[in-house]
Short mmCIF file of C-alpha atoms in Angstrom, two decimals:
data_model
loop_
_atom_site.label_atom_id
_atom_site.label_comp_id
_atom_site.label_asym_id
_atom_site.label_seq_id
_atom_site.Cartn_x
_atom_site.Cartn_y
_atom_site.Cartn_z
CA MET A 1 -1.44 -7.35 -0.27
CA PHE A 2 -0.01 -5.27 -3.11
CA PHE A 3 2.99 -4.01 -1.15
CA SER A 4 4.27 -7.28 0.34
CA PRO A 5 7.64 -7.38 -1.53
CA THR A 6 8.39 -3.86 -0.29
CA ILE A 7 7.23 -4.42 3.28
CA GLY A 8 9.10 -7.70 3.56
CA ASP A 9 12.35 -6.19 2.31
CA LEU A 10 12.23 -2.97 4.32
CA SER A 11 11.16 -4.61 7.58
CA SER A 12 14.09 -7.03 7.33
CA ARG A 13 16.47 -4.06 7.32
CA SER A 14 14.81 -1.59 9.68
CA ASP A 15 12.39 -1.33 12.57
CA ASP A 16 11.26 2.09 11.36
CA VAL A 17 8.62 0.80 8.94
CA TYR A 18 5.09 2.01 9.57
CA ILE A 19 1.82 0.99 7.96
CA LEU A 20 -0.92 3.63 7.84
CA CYS A 21 -4.30 2.27 6.80
CA VAL A 22 -6.84 5.05 6.38
CA THR A 23 -9.92 2.84 6.79
CA THR A 24 -11.01 -0.09 8.93
CA GLY A 25 -12.71 -1.74 5.97
CA ASN A 26 -16.10 -1.54 7.65
CA TYR A 27 -18.26 -1.22 4.53
CA TYR A 28 -19.74 -4.66 5.18
CA GLY A 29 -19.69 -4.29 8.95
CA LYS A 30 -16.48 -6.28 9.41
CA GLY A 31 -14.20 -3.43 10.41
CA ARG A 32 -13.31 -4.80 13.83
CA GLU A 33 -12.27 -8.16 12.39
CA ARG A 34 -10.36 -6.58 9.53
CA LYS A 35 -8.33 -4.38 11.85
CA LYS A 36 -7.13 -7.46 13.70
CA GLU A 37 -6.47 -9.28 10.43
CA LEU A 38 -4.34 -6.43 9.11
CA VAL A 39 -2.19 -6.35 12.23
CA ARG A 40 -1.63 -10.11 12.06
CA ALA A 41 -0.92 -9.95 8.33
CA VAL A 42 1.77 -7.29 8.49
CA GLU A 43 3.35 -9.01 11.48
CA LYS A 44 3.90 -11.95 9.13
CA LEU A 45 5.81 -9.52 6.91
CA GLY A 46 7.99 -8.36 9.79
CA VAL A 47 6.26 -5.15 10.91
CA LYS A 48 5.79 -4.70 14.64
CA GLN A 49 2.22 -4.47 15.91
CA GLY A 50 2.87 -1.02 17.36
CA ASN A 51 3.87 0.26 13.93
CA VAL A 52 0.47 -0.49 12.39
CA LEU A 53 -1.74 2.59 12.45
CA ILE A 54 -5.39 2.24 11.46
CA MET A 55 -7.63 5.28 11.15
CA ASP A 56 -11.21 4.71 12.28
CA LEU A 57 -13.18 7.68 10.98
CA GLU A 58 -16.75 7.54 9.71
CA LYS A 59 -15.87 9.60 6.63
CA TYR A 60 -13.30 7.06 5.43
CA LYS A 61 -15.11 3.78 5.16
CA ASP A 62 -14.04 1.62 2.26
CA GLY A 63 -16.62 1.53 -0.49
CA PRO A 64 -17.74 3.05 -3.79
CA ASP A 65 -17.91 6.66 -2.59
CA PRO A 66 -14.93 8.98 -3.13
CA TRP A 67 -13.16 10.41 -0.11
CA GLU A 68 -12.52 14.09 0.59
CA GLU A 69 -8.86 14.10 -0.38
CA GLU A 70 -8.01 17.49 1.09
CA ARG A 71 -9.38 16.56 4.51
CA LEU A 72 -7.78 13.11 4.40
CA SER A 73 -4.45 14.68 3.48
CA LYS A 74 -4.43 16.54 6.80
CA HIS A 75 -4.74 13.28 8.73
CA ILE A 76 -1.94 11.74 6.68
CA LEU A 77 0.30 14.77 7.19
CA ASP A 78 -0.28 14.58 10.94
CA HIS A 79 1.07 11.01 11.00
CA VAL A 80 4.01 11.89 8.74
CA GLU A 81 5.07 14.72 11.04
CA LYS A 82 4.52 12.89 14.34
CA LEU A 83 6.49 9.84 13.22
CA ASP A 84 9.20 11.89 11.47
CA ILE A 85 8.67 9.96 8.24
CA ASN A 86 11.11 10.64 5.40
CA ILE A 87 9.79 8.26 2.72
CA VAL A 88 6.13 7.73 1.83
CA LEU A 89 5.01 4.82 -0.35
CA THR A 90 1.46 4.70 -1.66
CA PHE A 91 -0.70 3.82 -4.66
CA ASP A 92 -0.38 5.62 -7.99
CA GLU A 93 -3.17 7.47 -9.80
CA TYR A 94 -4.65 4.20 -11.11
CA GLY A 95 -4.71 2.46 -7.73
CA ILE A 96 -3.41 -0.90 -9.09
CA SER A 97 -6.90 -2.37 -9.25
CA GLY A 98 -8.70 0.88 -10.04
CA HIS A 99 -10.27 0.92 -6.57
CA ILE A 100 -11.58 4.40 -5.81
CA ASN A 101 -10.18 4.30 -2.26
CA HIS A 102 -6.69 3.43 -3.50
CA ILE A 103 -6.90 6.37 -5.89
CA GLY A 104 -8.11 8.54 -3.02
CA CYS A 105 -4.91 7.77 -1.10
CA PHE A 106 -2.84 8.87 -4.09
CA LYS A 107 -4.83 12.08 -4.53
CA SER A 108 -4.40 12.98 -0.87
CA ILE A 109 -0.64 12.57 -1.05
CA GLN A 110 -0.56 14.41 -4.38
CA TYR A 111 -2.44 17.28 -2.76
CA LEU A 112 0.16 17.54 0.00
CA TYR A 113 3.03 17.37 -2.46
CA SER A 114 1.62 19.83 -4.99
CA ASN A 115 0.84 22.38 -2.29
CA GLY A 116 4.25 22.11 -0.63
CA LEU A 117 2.74 20.86 2.62
CA LEU A 118 5.01 17.87 3.16
CA PRO A 119 8.23 18.41 5.14
CA ALA A 120 11.11 19.28 2.82
CA ASP A 121 13.00 16.04 3.43
CA VAL A 122 10.06 13.72 2.61
CA GLU A 123 10.30 11.71 -0.60
CA VAL A 124 7.19 10.18 -2.15
CA PHE A 125 7.08 7.08 -4.34
CA VAL A 126 3.99 5.46 -5.85
CA LEU A 127 3.48 1.79 -6.64
CA GLU A 128 3.17 1.37 -10.39
CA SER A 129 -0.03 0.08 -11.94
CA ILE A 130 0.68 -2.02 -15.00
CA SER A 131 -1.21 -3.68 -17.83
CA ILE A 132 -3.52 -6.59 -17.06
CA LEU A 133 -1.23 -8.90 -19.02
CA ARG A 134 1.85 -8.09 -16.96
CA LYS A 135 -0.15 -8.01 -13.75
CA TYR A 136 -0.95 -11.71 -13.89
CA ILE A 137 2.19 -13.32 -15.31
CA SER A 138 3.48 -14.04 -11.82
CA PHE A 139 7.26 -13.97 -11.31
CA TRP A 140 7.87 -13.74 -15.06
CA ASP A 141 7.28 -10.01 -14.80
CA LEU A 142 10.61 -9.76 -12.99
CA ILE A 143 12.29 -9.81 -16.39
CA LEU A 144 10.44 -6.74 -17.64
CA SER A 145 10.51 -4.96 -14.30
CA ARG A 146 14.29 -5.11 -14.02
CA PHE A 147 14.72 -3.29 -17.32
CA ARG A 148 11.84 -0.84 -17.07
CA SER A 149 11.95 0.36 -13.49
CA ARG A 150 14.54 2.27 -11.54
CA TYR A 151 12.96 1.70 -8.13
CA ILE A 152 12.25 -1.96 -7.52
CA TYR A 153 11.74 -4.44 -4.68
CA ILE A 154 11.98 -8.15 -5.40
CA SER A 155 10.82 -10.80 -2.94
CA ASN A 156 13.15 -13.63 -2.06
CA PHE A 157 11.68 -17.07 -1.45
CA ARG A 158 11.25 -16.41 2.26
CA ASN A 159 9.34 -13.19 1.62
CA VAL A 160 7.06 -14.90 -0.90
CA LEU A 161 6.13 -17.47 1.74
CA SER A 162 5.57 -14.64 4.23
CA ALA A 163 3.26 -12.94 1.73
CA TYR A 164 1.22 -16.13 1.41
CA SER A 165 1.01 -16.39 5.20
CA ALA A 166 -0.01 -12.75 5.47
CA MET A 167 -2.77 -13.14 2.90
CA ARG A 168 -4.18 -16.11 4.79
CA GLU A 169 -4.69 -13.83 7.80
CA HIS A 170 -7.24 -11.81 5.82
CA LYS A 171 -9.95 -14.40 6.38
CA THR A 172 -12.84 -11.98 5.80
CA GLN A 173 -11.47 -11.23 2.33
CA LEU A 174 -10.16 -14.64 1.36
CA VAL A 175 -12.66 -15.47 -1.38
CA TRP A 176 -11.82 -17.82 -4.24
CA PHE A 177 -10.21 -15.26 -6.56
CA ARG A 178 -7.76 -14.21 -3.84
CA TYR A 179 -6.18 -17.65 -4.13
CA LEU A 180 -5.68 -17.03 -7.84
CA TYR A 181 -4.17 -13.68 -6.99
CA MET A 182 -1.66 -15.33 -4.67
CA ILE A 183 -0.55 -17.64 -7.47
CA PHE A 184 -0.55 -15.36 -10.49
CA SER A 185 -0.13 -11.75 -9.36
CA ARG A 186 3.26 -10.18 -9.98
CA TYR A 187 2.71 -8.03 -6.87
CA VAL A 188 3.48 -11.07 -4.74
CA PHE A 189 6.96 -11.16 -6.28
CA VAL A 190 7.90 -7.63 -7.33
CA ASN A 191 7.02 -4.00 -6.66
CA THR A 192 8.13 -1.17 -8.91
CA TYR A 193 7.83 2.50 -8.06
CA LYS A 194 8.05 5.91 -9.63
CA ARG A 195 8.57 9.25 -7.95
CA ILE A 196 5.50 11.37 -7.56
CA HIS A 197 5.28 14.23 -10.05
CA MET A 198 4.35 17.81 -9.35
CA LYS A 199 0.86 18.70 -10.50
CA LYS A 200 -1.16 21.86 -10.37
CA ALA A 201 -2.78 22.26 -6.97
CA PHE A 202 -6.44 21.30 -6.78
#
């Protein structure tokens, strides 16, 4: 749900957009339903069903426990190489919402990057986490984002409607505060990125 402006824009220009989800979301025993929901949701954003890849490994259930980033990074690298990916987009070190699994995705990519394991032509960008104030000022954050960010995706009206339709497909997660998110979150309207930075290997 955080990446909808990006997915909507890229999928309108290319068929070579892939979604890799590293968990089925089975923490509450709803993994099978959530896999189907994800496929339907990203189809609303223009991504073909065959381009949605969902890992189903016991070690990577969503939940409060941290993942083994080094091991996860090997699974991610396998997909990057098999699909000949040249741009990777993921969460930043704060995970937008602070979710430990989002941060785990970042750390796995960071591990690959810092250890020189990614193919030489692969570029990595991370979705920027911002202050709580900016996060919930809806489309008004476009003003700040335009001036502060070099890498930016902005949803047009059609893509905003597609994002709403996609979110409605996540029926197992559509609790009351998700409706507020759909109205007030800037991530429905704009995504800003920064390039990943080299860090000392773990």
